[in-house]
Amino acid sequence: MDHSGHGMTMDLPPFTLGRGLEFSPDLFFLIGCLAALGLYGWGVARLRRRGDAWPISRTVFFTVGVLTVALVMCTKLNDYGMVMFSVHMVQHMVISMLSPILLLLGAPVTLALRALPVAGRGSLGPRELLLKLLHSRYMRVVTHPAFTISMFIASLYALYFSPLFDFLMGSKAGHIGMMVHFLMVGLVFFWPIMGVDPGPHRPGYVMRMLELFAGMPFHAFFGIAMMMATQPLVESYKNPPASLGIDALADQNAAGGIAWAFSEIPSVLVLIALVYQWYHSEQRQAVRKDRAADRDGDKELEAYNAYLASLQTRSR
């Protein structure tokens, strides 16, 4: 028996972690993950060949980020996610909140700008097109906090509390589109906050933290609403296959608990990254000031001392 026309079998056995992690690739995401790893590896290799360094930590972050996408989309977690709300919510939270953070810590845009060759005068190559996109009005809009926070919230409330979710679950293309949407929303939400890659909006560290916490409470409220509901809220999961041996309402409560718990995980990861970046930014600024002082004989300190001396003279 098929589920929603996807060709997914509904007679899955009861869910266990072992069964969920069995290899069951979605071709779209499998090709996408392999392509992402291949392009990133090409960029790193190109830098190394010309003698430029690229932090190993960034390569590790990006690789793990791609693997988290593959984990939820190229295993039977994707199959179970079609019939179990709780498993689907794991997919949603990972691909929209964990994967984007890891991918962005890999600085793929910075790598592309450094690795792609510069086109000849008057011509547009991949690097020039990327720069044009980064400086476009479109990119300024989609990375603006008013847009990113709104989309982040709408991806929960407007999707799950409307017929749109059931419509998207009704076809394979709709399901893939929904998952791609989750990933893209996560990327544009965390991109300005992480501040690793260049972009149109690069607020200060305090503003980044405020942007982060502006969106996170809504995830918690969404999870609590799911947990407190007294009846199934999403049509697609109202009648789970008997072979799973689960209750629809209990599974929905579990999905709400997962959404609520995941609102804390990215907050901690991003805060750690921001504090680390902030510290190193202050360190670099201090080094620059020391070098400037060495070059000009510390004229700034001399000027300040002269100012204090002038104040002392006036007081007499």
C-alpha atoms as a PDB file:
ATOM      1  CA  MET A   1       0.000   0.000   0.000  1.00  0.00           C
ATOM      2  CA  ASP A   2       1.305   3.466  -0.890  1.00  0.00           C
ATOM      3  CA  HIS A   3       1.312   6.576   1.241  1.00  0.00           C
ATOM      4  CA  SER A   4       0.240   9.832  -0.436  1.00  0.00           C
ATOM      5  CA  GLY A   5       1.324   8.593  -3.841  1.00  0.00           C
ATOM      6  CA  HIS A   6       5.011   8.569  -2.975  1.00  0.00           C
ATOM      7  CA  GLY A   7       5.511   4.882  -3.390  1.00  0.00           C
ATOM      8  CA  MET A   8       6.290   4.647   0.338  1.00  0.00           C
ATOM      9  CA  THR A   9       5.144   1.404   1.909  1.00  0.00           C
ATOM     10  CA  MET A  10       2.760   1.866   4.828  1.00  0.00           C
ATOM     11  CA  ASP A  11       3.388  -1.550   6.356  1.00  0.00           C
ATOM     12  CA  LEU A  12       6.645  -0.550   8.008  1.00  0.00           C
ATOM     13  CA  PRO A  13       7.522  -2.503  11.151  1.00  0.00           C
ATOM     14  CA  PRO A  14       7.530  -0.712  14.527  1.00  0.00           C
ATOM     15  CA  PHE A  15      10.168   2.023  14.613  1.00  0.00           C
ATOM     16  CA  THR A  16      13.552   1.370  16.168  1.00  0.00           C
ATOM     17  CA  LEU A  17      16.704   3.465  15.799  1.00  0.00           C
ATOM     18  CA  GLY A  18      18.430   0.619  13.977  1.00  0.00           C
ATOM     19  CA  ARG A  19      15.632   0.372  11.416  1.00  0.00           C
ATOM     20  CA  GLY A  20      15.494   4.140  11.046  1.00  0.00           C
ATOM     21  CA  LEU A  21      19.203   4.368  10.228  1.00  0.00           C
ATOM     22  CA  GLU A  22      19.118   1.751   7.468  1.00  0.00           C
ATOM     23  CA  PHE A  23      20.252   3.100   4.098  1.00  0.00           C
ATOM     24  CA  SER A  24      17.267   4.164   1.976  1.00  0.00           C
ATOM     25  CA  PRO A  25      18.379   7.052  -0.225  1.00  0.00           C
ATOM     26  CA  ASP A  26      16.222   9.783  -1.658  1.00  0.00           C
ATOM     27  CA  LEU A  27      17.890  10.262  -5.050  1.00  0.00           C
ATOM     28  CA  PHE A  28      17.517  14.059  -5.055  1.00  0.00           C
ATOM     29  CA  PHE A  29      19.212  14.509  -1.686  1.00  0.00           C
ATOM     30  CA  LEU A  30      21.795  11.786  -2.310  1.00  0.00           C
ATOM     31  CA  ILE A  31      22.977  13.521  -5.490  1.00  0.00           C
ATOM     32  CA  GLY A  32      22.827  16.910  -3.769  1.00  0.00           C
ATOM     33  CA  CYS A  33      24.924  15.754  -0.805  1.00  0.00           C
ATOM     34  CA  LEU A  34      27.544  14.091  -3.020  1.00  0.00           C
ATOM     35  CA  ALA A  35      27.714  17.188  -5.228  1.00  0.00           C
ATOM     36  CA  ALA A  36      28.138  19.481  -2.206  1.00  0.00           C
ATOM     37  CA  LEU A  37      30.977  17.371  -0.810  1.00  0.00           C
ATOM     38  CA  GLY A  38      32.609  17.102  -4.235  1.00  0.00           C
ATOM     39  CA  LEU A  39      32.501  20.860  -4.916  1.00  0.00           C
ATOM     40  CA  TYR A  40      33.752  21.708  -1.440  1.00  0.00           C
ATOM     41  CA  GLY A  41      36.585  19.196  -1.778  1.00  0.00           C
ATOM     42  CA  TRP A  42      37.493  20.673  -5.177  1.00  0.00           C
ATOM     43  CA  GLY A  43      37.679  24.147  -3.634  1.00  0.00           C
ATOM     44  CA  VAL A  44      39.920  23.021  -0.779  1.00  0.00           C
ATOM     45  CA  ALA A  45      42.177  21.068  -3.160  1.00  0.00           C
ATOM     46  CA  ARG A  46      42.473  24.108  -5.444  1.00  0.00           C
ATOM     47  CA  LEU A  47      43.576  26.302  -2.541  1.00  0.00           C
ATOM     48  CA  ARG A  48      46.092  23.723  -1.360  1.00  0.00           C
ATOM     49  CA  ARG A  49      47.587  23.334  -4.855  1.00  0.00           C
ATOM     50  CA  ARG A  50      48.415  27.024  -5.006  1.00  0.00           C
ATOM     51  CA  GLY A  51      49.824  27.011  -1.482  1.00  0.00           C
ATOM     52  CA  ASP A  52      46.906  28.675   0.356  1.00  0.00           C
ATOM     53  CA  ALA A  53      45.757  27.386   3.719  1.00  0.00           C
ATOM     54  CA  TRP A  54      42.202  26.422   4.573  1.00  0.00           C
ATOM     55  CA  PRO A  55      41.253  25.555   8.185  1.00  0.00           C
ATOM     56  CA  ILE A  56      40.627  21.848   8.692  1.00  0.00           C
ATOM     57  CA  SER A  57      37.904  22.719  11.198  1.00  0.00           C
ATOM     58  CA  ARG A  58      35.846  24.366   8.453  1.00  0.00           C
ATOM     59  CA  THR A  59      36.125  21.283   6.257  1.00  0.00           C
ATOM     60  CA  VAL A  60      35.026  19.101   9.171  1.00  0.00           C
ATOM     61  CA  PHE A  61      32.047  21.339   9.976  1.00  0.00           C
ATOM     62  CA  PHE A  62      30.852  21.387   6.367  1.00  0.00           C
ATOM     63  CA  THR A  63      31.290  17.642   5.930  1.00  0.00           C
ATOM     64  CA  VAL A  64      29.365  16.864   9.121  1.00  0.00           C
ATOM     65  CA  GLY A  65      26.669  19.327   8.042  1.00  0.00           C
ATOM     66  CA  VAL A  66      26.190  17.516   4.731  1.00  0.00           C
ATOM     67  CA  LEU A  67      26.168  14.172   6.524  1.00  0.00           C
ATOM     68  CA  THR A  68      23.376  15.352   8.850  1.00  0.00           C
ATOM     69  CA  VAL A  69      21.268  16.123   5.779  1.00  0.00           C
ATOM     70  CA  ALA A  70      22.043  12.670   4.388  1.00  0.00           C
ATOM     71  CA  LEU A  71      21.263  11.138   7.772  1.00  0.00           C
ATOM     72  CA  VAL A  72      17.644  12.304   7.771  1.00  0.00           C
ATOM     73  CA  MET A  73      16.978  12.151   4.011  1.00  0.00           C
ATOM     74  CA  CYS A  74      18.929   9.109   2.781  1.00  0.00           C
ATOM     75  CA  THR A  75      17.961   6.607   5.462  1.00  0.00           C
ATOM     76  CA  LYS A  76      14.710   4.999   6.512  1.00  0.00           C
ATOM     77  CA  LEU A  77      14.170   7.970   8.805  1.00  0.00           C
ATOM     78  CA  ASN A  78      12.764   9.521   5.631  1.00  0.00           C
ATOM     79  CA  ASP A  79      10.460   6.531   5.105  1.00  0.00           C
ATOM     80  CA  TYR A  80       9.233   6.538   8.690  1.00  0.00           C
ATOM     81  CA  GLY A  81       8.898  10.317   8.527  1.00  0.00           C
ATOM     82  CA  MET A  82       6.125   9.879   5.972  1.00  0.00           C
ATOM     83  CA  VAL A  83       3.923   8.036   8.454  1.00  0.00           C
ATOM     84  CA  MET A  84       5.226   9.093  11.898  1.00  0.00           C
ATOM     85  CA  PHE A  85       4.937  12.739  12.961  1.00  0.00           C
ATOM     86  CA  SER A  86       7.679  12.370  15.576  1.00  0.00           C
ATOM     87  CA  VAL A  87      10.227  11.093  13.034  1.00  0.00           C
ATOM     88  CA  HIS A  88       9.225  13.805  10.566  1.00  0.00           C
ATOM     89  CA  MET A  89       9.813  16.407  13.273  1.00  0.00           C
ATOM     90  CA  VAL A  90      13.335  15.042  13.824  1.00  0.00           C
ATOM     91  CA  GLN A  91      13.931  15.505  10.088  1.00  0.00           C
ATOM     92  CA  HIS A  92      12.533  19.041  10.172  1.00  0.00           C
ATOM     93  CA  MET A  93      14.543  20.133  13.206  1.00  0.00           C
ATOM     94  CA  VAL A  94      17.831  18.629  11.988  1.00  0.00           C
ATOM     95  CA  ILE A  95      17.602  19.945   8.432  1.00  0.00           C
ATOM     96  CA  SER A  96      16.408  23.423   9.420  1.00  0.00           C
ATOM     97  CA  MET A  97      18.363  24.082  12.625  1.00  0.00           C
ATOM     98  CA  LEU A  98      21.365  21.774  12.982  1.00  0.00           C
ATOM     99  CA  SER A  99      22.495  21.222   9.375  1.00  0.00           C
ATOM    100  CA  PRO A 100      22.506  24.957   8.450  1.00  0.00           C
ATOM    101  CA  ILE A 101      24.679  25.892  11.441  1.00  0.00           C
ATOM    102  CA  LEU A 102      27.259  23.222  10.602  1.00  0.00           C
ATOM    103  CA  LEU A 103      27.231  24.081   6.890  1.00  0.00           C
ATOM    104  CA  LEU A 104      27.694  27.794   7.597  1.00  0.00           C
ATOM    105  CA  LEU A 105      30.585  27.113   9.978  1.00  0.00           C
ATOM    106  CA  GLY A 106      32.245  25.509   6.961  1.00  0.00           C
ATOM    107  CA  ALA A 107      32.235  28.934   5.216  1.00  0.00           C
ATOM    108  CA  PRO A 108      31.306  27.600   1.744  1.00  0.00           C
ATOM    109  CA  VAL A 109      30.800  31.089   0.247  1.00  0.00           C
ATOM    110  CA  THR A 110      34.234  32.239   1.405  1.00  0.00           C
ATOM    111  CA  LEU A 111      35.767  29.075  -0.017  1.00  0.00           C
ATOM    112  CA  ALA A 112      34.030  29.612  -3.360  1.00  0.00           C
ATOM    113  CA  LEU A 113      35.205  33.227  -3.587  1.00  0.00           C
ATOM    114  CA  ARG A 114      38.787  32.160  -2.899  1.00  0.00           C
ATOM    115  CA  ALA A 115      38.800  29.055  -5.089  1.00  0.00           C
ATOM    116  CA  LEU A 116      36.880  30.170  -8.179  1.00  0.00           C
ATOM    117  CA  PRO A 117      39.074  31.681 -10.911  1.00  0.00           C
ATOM    118  CA  VAL A 118      38.744  35.369 -11.755  1.00  0.00           C
ATOM    119  CA  ALA A 119      37.163  35.920 -15.160  1.00  0.00           C
ATOM    120  CA  GLY A 120      38.817  38.047 -17.820  1.00  0.00           C
ATOM    121  CA  ARG A 121      38.125  41.756 -18.094  1.00  0.00           C
ATOM    122  CA  GLY A 122      34.581  42.499 -19.222  1.00  0.00           C
ATOM    123  CA  SER A 123      33.351  38.913 -18.758  1.00  0.00           C
ATOM    124  CA  LEU A 124      31.265  37.245 -16.072  1.00  0.00           C
ATOM    125  CA  GLY A 125      32.457  33.959 -14.629  1.00  0.00           C
ATOM    126  CA  PRO A 126      31.074  31.929 -11.703  1.00  0.00           C
ATOM    127  CA  ARG A 127      32.979  34.042  -9.170  1.00  0.00           C
ATOM    128  CA  GLU A 128      31.669  37.321 -10.614  1.00  0.00           C
ATOM    129  CA  LEU A 129      28.104  35.972 -10.703  1.00  0.00           C
ATOM    130  CA  LEU A 130      28.408  34.917  -7.065  1.00  0.00           C
ATOM    131  CA  LEU A 131      29.648  38.379  -6.075  1.00  0.00           C
ATOM    132  CA  LYS A 132      26.810  39.958  -8.050  1.00  0.00           C
ATOM    133  CA  LEU A 133      24.308  37.773  -6.209  1.00  0.00           C
ATOM    134  CA  LEU A 134      25.829  38.599  -2.807  1.00  0.00           C
ATOM    135  CA  HIS A 135      25.471  42.326  -3.516  1.00  0.00           C
ATOM    136  CA  SER A 136      22.014  42.094  -5.093  1.00  0.00           C
ATOM    137  CA  ARG A 137      18.831  43.665  -3.730  1.00  0.00           C
ATOM    138  CA  TYR A 138      17.306  40.176  -3.601  1.00  0.00           C
ATOM    139  CA  MET A 139      19.993  38.989  -1.186  1.00  0.00           C
ATOM    140  CA  ARG A 140      19.577  42.093   0.982  1.00  0.00           C
ATOM    141  CA  VAL A 141      15.878  41.281   1.314  1.00  0.00           C
ATOM    142  CA  VAL A 142      16.114  37.538   2.007  1.00  0.00           C
ATOM    143  CA  THR A 143      18.862  37.990   4.629  1.00  0.00           C
ATOM    144  CA  HIS A 144      17.176  40.906   6.413  1.00  0.00           C
ATOM    145  CA  PRO A 145      16.057  39.986   9.957  1.00  0.00           C
ATOM    146  CA  ALA A 146      12.465  41.054   9.243  1.00  0.00           C
ATOM    147  CA  PHE A 147      12.327  38.446   6.468  1.00  0.00           C
ATOM    148  CA  THR A 148      14.412  35.668   8.000  1.00  0.00           C
ATOM    149  CA  ILE A 149      12.666  35.691  11.380  1.00  0.00           C
ATOM    150  CA  SER A 150       9.225  35.822   9.728  1.00  0.00           C
ATOM    151  CA  MET A 151      10.053  32.877   7.451  1.00  0.00           C
ATOM    152  CA  PHE A 152      11.551  30.952  10.360  1.00  0.00           C
ATOM    153  CA  ILE A 153       8.310  31.291  12.313  1.00  0.00           C
ATOM    154  CA  ALA A 154       6.009  30.765   9.314  1.00  0.00           C
ATOM    155  CA  SER A 155       7.763  27.482   8.515  1.00  0.00           C
ATOM    156  CA  LEU A 156       6.172  26.149  11.687  1.00  0.00           C
ATOM    157  CA  TYR A 157       2.819  27.817  12.225  1.00  0.00           C
ATOM    158  CA  ALA A 158       1.734  28.595   8.650  1.00  0.00           C
ATOM    159  CA  LEU A 159       2.782  25.149   7.461  1.00  0.00           C
ATOM    160  CA  TYR A 160       1.570  22.735  10.127  1.00  0.00           C
ATOM    161  CA  PHE A 161      -1.600  24.609  11.102  1.00  0.00           C
ATOM    162  CA  SER A 162      -2.892  24.924   7.526  1.00  0.00           C
ATOM    163  CA  PRO A 163      -3.800  22.536   4.667  1.00  0.00           C
ATOM    164  CA  LEU A 164      -0.473  23.386   2.992  1.00  0.00           C
ATOM    165  CA  PHE A 165       1.394  20.631   4.844  1.00  0.00           C
ATOM    166  CA  ASP A 166      -1.025  17.914   3.710  1.00  0.00           C
ATOM    167  CA  PHE A 167      -0.854  19.242   0.153  1.00  0.00           C
ATOM    168  CA  LEU A 168       2.942  19.031   0.106  1.00  0.00           C
ATOM    169  CA  MET A 169       2.898  15.570   1.644  1.00  0.00           C
ATOM    170  CA  GLY A 170       0.635  14.452  -1.202  1.00  0.00           C
ATOM    171  CA  SER A 171       3.458  14.162  -3.742  1.00  0.00           C
ATOM    172  CA  LYS A 172       7.132  13.274  -3.817  1.00  0.00           C
ATOM    173  CA  ALA A 173       7.987  16.617  -5.424  1.00  0.00           C
ATOM    174  CA  GLY A 174       6.032  18.450  -2.726  1.00  0.00           C
ATOM    175  CA  HIS A 175       7.810  16.575   0.048  1.00  0.00           C
ATOM    176  CA  ILE A 176      11.243  17.253  -1.462  1.00  0.00           C
ATOM    177  CA  GLY A 177      10.312  20.910  -1.962  1.00  0.00           C
ATOM    178  CA  MET A 178       9.252  21.177   1.680  1.00  0.00           C
ATOM    179  CA  MET A 179      12.532  19.732   2.927  1.00  0.00           C
ATOM    180  CA  VAL A 180      14.569  22.000   0.652  1.00  0.00           C
ATOM    181  CA  HIS A 181      12.536  24.919   1.986  1.00  0.00           C
ATOM    182  CA  PHE A 182      13.374  23.935   5.587  1.00  0.00           C
ATOM    183  CA  LEU A 183      17.074  23.825   4.729  1.00  0.00           C
ATOM    184  CA  MET A 184      17.063  27.153   2.876  1.00  0.00           C
ATOM    185  CA  VAL A 185      15.114  28.930   5.630  1.00  0.00           C
ATOM    186  CA  GLY A 186      17.625  27.673   8.180  1.00  0.00           C
ATOM    187  CA  LEU A 187      20.540  28.862   6.035  1.00  0.00           C
ATOM    188  CA  VAL A 188      19.216  32.398   5.501  1.00  0.00           C
ATOM    189  CA  PHE A 189      18.187  32.685   9.175  1.00  0.00           C
ATOM    190  CA  PHE A 190      21.554  31.655  10.602  1.00  0.00           C
ATOM    191  CA  TRP A 191      23.760  33.175   7.874  1.00  0.00           C
ATOM    192  CA  PRO A 192      23.799  36.772   9.223  1.00  0.00           C
ATOM    193  CA  ILE A 193      23.928  35.485  12.803  1.00  0.00           C
ATOM    194  CA  MET A 194      26.913  33.184  12.280  1.00  0.00           C
ATOM    195  CA  GLY A 195      28.826  35.873  10.386  1.00  0.00           C
ATOM    196  CA  VAL A 196      31.431  33.509   8.906  1.00  0.00           C
ATOM    197  CA  ASP A 197      30.678  34.112   5.224  1.00  0.00           C
ATOM    198  CA  PRO A 198      30.350  37.595   3.685  1.00  0.00           C
ATOM    199  CA  GLY A 199      26.807  38.845   3.221  1.00  0.00           C
ATOM    200  CA  PRO A 200      24.673  41.992   2.887  1.00  0.00           C
ATOM    201  CA  HIS A 201      23.795  42.104   6.601  1.00  0.00           C
ATOM    202  CA  ARG A 202      26.564  41.813   9.151  1.00  0.00           C
ATOM    203  CA  PRO A 203      25.290  43.175  12.479  1.00  0.00           C
ATOM    204  CA  GLY A 204      27.363  43.410  15.642  1.00  0.00           C
ATOM    205  CA  TYR A 205      27.614  40.512  18.050  1.00  0.00           C
ATOM    206  CA  VAL A 206      24.941  41.792  20.434  1.00  0.00           C
ATOM    207  CA  MET A 207      22.470  42.255  17.570  1.00  0.00           C
ATOM    208  CA  ARG A 208      23.246  38.749  16.314  1.00  0.00           C
ATOM    209  CA  MET A 209      22.350  37.322  19.702  1.00  0.00           C
ATOM    210  CA  LEU A 210      19.116  39.326  19.738  1.00  0.00           C
ATOM    211  CA  GLU A 211      18.211  37.995  16.274  1.00  0.00           C
ATOM    212  CA  LEU A 212      18.883  34.461  17.465  1.00  0.00           C
ATOM    213  CA  PHE A 213      16.675  34.769  20.533  1.00  0.00           C
ATOM    214  CA  ALA A 214      13.933  36.534  18.574  1.00  0.00           C
ATOM    215  CA  GLY A 215      13.175  33.314  16.706  1.00  0.00           C
ATOM    216  CA  MET A 216      13.913  30.577  19.211  1.00  0.00           C
ATOM    217  CA  PRO A 217      10.959  31.093  21.631  1.00  0.00           C
ATOM    218  CA  PHE A 218       8.484  30.473  18.819  1.00  0.00           C
ATOM    219  CA  HIS A 219       9.913  26.981  18.363  1.00  0.00           C
ATOM    220  CA  ALA A 220       9.351  26.310  22.042  1.00  0.00           C
ATOM    221  CA  PHE A 221       5.762  27.647  21.889  1.00  0.00           C
ATOM    222  CA  PHE A 222       5.069  25.525  18.818  1.00  0.00           C
ATOM    223  CA  GLY A 223       6.327  22.409  20.588  1.00  0.00           C
ATOM    224  CA  ILE A 224       4.284  23.145  23.691  1.00  0.00           C
ATOM    225  CA  ALA A 225       1.144  23.665  21.574  1.00  0.00           C
ATOM    226  CA  MET A 226       1.702  20.265  19.983  1.00  0.00           C
ATOM    227  CA  MET A 227       2.248  18.612  23.347  1.00  0.00           C
ATOM    228  CA  MET A 228      -0.887  20.156  24.876  1.00  0.00           C
ATOM    229  CA  ALA A 229      -3.219  19.338  21.955  1.00  0.00           C
ATOM    230  CA  THR A 230      -6.023  16.923  22.805  1.00  0.00           C
ATOM    231  CA  GLN A 231      -6.476  15.670  19.237  1.00  0.00           C
ATOM    232  CA  PRO A 232      -4.274  15.128  16.169  1.00  0.00           C
ATOM    233  CA  LEU A 233      -3.695  18.441  14.380  1.00  0.00           C
ATOM    234  CA  VAL A 234      -2.189  17.258  11.080  1.00  0.00           C
ATOM    235  CA  GLU A 235      -4.346  15.212   8.708  1.00  0.00           C
ATOM    236  CA  SER A 236      -1.391  13.296   7.238  1.00  0.00           C
ATOM    237  CA  TYR A 237      -0.602  11.688  10.592  1.00  0.00           C
ATOM    238  CA  LYS A 238      -4.125  11.119  11.967  1.00  0.00           C
ATOM    239  CA  ASN A 239      -4.245   7.462  10.940  1.00  0.00           C
ATOM    240  CA  PRO A 240      -0.798   5.844  11.275  1.00  0.00           C
ATOM    241  CA  PRO A 241      -0.407   2.335   9.818  1.00  0.00           C
ATOM    242  CA  ALA A 242      -1.448  -0.389  12.240  1.00  0.00           C
ATOM    243  CA  SER A 243       1.888  -2.143  11.674  1.00  0.00           C
ATOM    244  CA  LEU A 244       3.673   0.673  13.558  1.00  0.00           C
ATOM    245  CA  GLY A 245       1.718   0.011  16.737  1.00  0.00           C
ATOM    246  CA  ILE A 246       1.540   3.706  17.710  1.00  0.00           C
ATOM    247  CA  ASP A 247      -1.159   6.120  18.830  1.00  0.00           C
ATOM    248  CA  ALA A 248      -1.493   9.249  16.668  1.00  0.00           C
ATOM    249  CA  LEU A 249      -1.948  11.619  19.613  1.00  0.00           C
ATOM    250  CA  ALA A 250       0.964  10.146  21.569  1.00  0.00           C
ATOM    251  CA  ASP A 251       3.157  10.407  18.472  1.00  0.00           C
ATOM    252  CA  GLN A 252       2.109  14.042  18.020  1.00  0.00           C
ATOM    253  CA  ASN A 253       2.984  14.768  21.646  1.00  0.00           C
ATOM    254  CA  ALA A 254       6.411  13.239  21.027  1.00  0.00           C
ATOM    255  CA  ALA A 255       6.798  15.465  17.937  1.00  0.00           C
ATOM    256  CA  GLY A 256       5.989  18.507  20.075  1.00  0.00           C
ATOM    257  CA  GLY A 257       8.583  17.469  22.637  1.00  0.00           C
ATOM    258  CA  ILE A 258      11.202  17.136  19.893  1.00  0.00           C
ATOM    259  CA  ALA A 259      10.390  20.616  18.528  1.00  0.00           C
ATOM    260  CA  TRP A 260      10.583  22.096  22.031  1.00  0.00           C
ATOM    261  CA  ALA A 261      13.894  20.394  22.835  1.00  0.00           C
ATOM    262  CA  PHE A 262      15.471  21.437  19.539  1.00  0.00           C
ATOM    263  CA  SER A 263      14.802  25.101  20.281  1.00  0.00           C
ATOM    264  CA  GLU A 264      17.599  24.907  22.864  1.00  0.00           C
ATOM    265  CA  ILE A 265      20.257  22.960  20.925  1.00  0.00           C
ATOM    266  CA  PRO A 266      21.003  25.493  18.153  1.00  0.00           C
ATOM    267  CA  SER A 267      20.919  28.354  20.647  1.00  0.00           C
ATOM    268  CA  VAL A 268      23.764  26.783  22.604  1.00  0.00           C
ATOM    269  CA  LEU A 269      25.786  25.921  19.472  1.00  0.00           C
ATOM    270  CA  VAL A 270      25.401  29.402  17.974  1.00  0.00           C
ATOM    271  CA  LEU A 271      26.179  31.156  21.253  1.00  0.00           C
ATOM    272  CA  ILE A 272      29.381  29.144  21.615  1.00  0.00           C
ATOM    273  CA  ALA A 273      30.348  30.052  18.029  1.00  0.00           C
ATOM    274  CA  LEU A 274      29.520  33.748  18.563  1.00  0.00           C
ATOM    275  CA  VAL A 275      31.490  33.990  21.800  1.00  0.00           C
ATOM    276  CA  TYR A 276      34.451  32.288  20.085  1.00  0.00           C
ATOM    277  CA  GLN A 277      34.249  34.685  17.114  1.00  0.00           C
ATOM    278  CA  TRP A 278      33.843  37.694  19.401  1.00  0.00           C
ATOM    279  CA  TYR A 279      36.895  36.724  21.445  1.00  0.00           C
ATOM    280  CA  HIS A 280      39.064  36.229  18.374  1.00  0.00           C
ATOM    281  CA  SER A 281      37.798  39.467  16.851  1.00  0.00           C
ATOM    282  CA  GLU A 282      38.884  41.348  19.976  1.00  0.00           C
ATOM    283  CA  GLN A 283      42.242  39.557  19.877  1.00  0.00           C
ATOM    284  CA  ARG A 284      42.821  40.523  16.251  1.00  0.00           C
ATOM    285  CA  GLN A 285      41.839  44.123  16.962  1.00  0.00           C
ATOM    286  CA  ALA A 286      44.288  44.265  19.868  1.00  0.00           C
ATOM    287  CA  VAL A 287      47.077  42.889  17.648  1.00  0.00           C
ATOM    288  CA  ARG A 288      46.291  45.498  14.965  1.00  0.00           C
ATOM    289  CA  LYS A 289      46.447  48.294  17.535  1.00  0.00           C
ATOM    290  CA  ASP A 290      49.770  47.000  18.877  1.00  0.00           C
ATOM    291  CA  ARG A 291      51.223  46.901  15.363  1.00  0.00           C
ATOM    292  CA  ALA A 292      49.935  50.410  14.636  1.00  0.00           C
ATOM    293  CA  ALA A 293      51.472  51.630  17.885  1.00  0.00           C
ATOM    294  CA  ASP A 294      54.808  50.067  16.938  1.00  0.00           C
ATOM    295  CA  ARG A 295      54.722  51.799  13.549  1.00  0.00           C
ATOM    296  CA  ASP A 296      53.787  55.311  14.723  1.00  0.00           C
ATOM    297  CA  GLY A 297      55.593  55.278  18.044  1.00  0.00           C
ATOM    298  CA  ASP A 298      52.318  55.006  19.972  1.00  0.00           C
ATOM    299  CA  LYS A 299      51.145  58.494  18.955  1.00  0.00           C
ATOM    300  CA  GLU A 300      47.665  57.741  20.272  1.00  0.00           C
ATOM    301  CA  LEU A 301      49.037  57.212  23.797  1.00  0.00           C
ATOM    302  CA  GLU A 302      51.223  60.303  23.506  1.00  0.00           C
ATOM    303  CA  ALA A 303      48.232  62.393  22.395  1.00  0.00           C
ATOM    304  CA  TYR A 304      46.175  61.090  25.316  1.00  0.00           C
ATOM    305  CA  ASN A 305      48.979  61.904  27.779  1.00  0.00           C
ATOM    306  CA  ALA A 306      49.264  65.395  26.295  1.00  0.00           C
ATOM    307  CA  TYR A 307      45.505  65.815  26.728  1.00  0.00           C
ATOM    308  CA  LEU A 308      45.744  64.841  30.403  1.00  0.00           C
ATOM    309  CA  ALA A 309      48.660  67.252  30.867  1.00  0.00           C
ATOM    310  CA  SER A 310      46.626  70.073  29.351  1.00  0.00           C
ATOM    311  CA  LEU A 311      43.774  69.392  31.735  1.00  0.00           C
ATOM    312  CA  GLN A 312      46.180  69.463  34.667  1.00  0.00           C
ATOM    313  CA  THR A 313      47.604  72.819  33.475  1.00  0.00           C
ATOM    314  CA  ARG A 314      44.088  74.326  33.212  1.00  0.00           C
ATOM    315  CA  SER A 315      43.226  73.244  36.744  1.00  0.00           C
ATOM    316  CA  ARG A 316      46.116  75.283  38.075  1.00  0.00           C
END
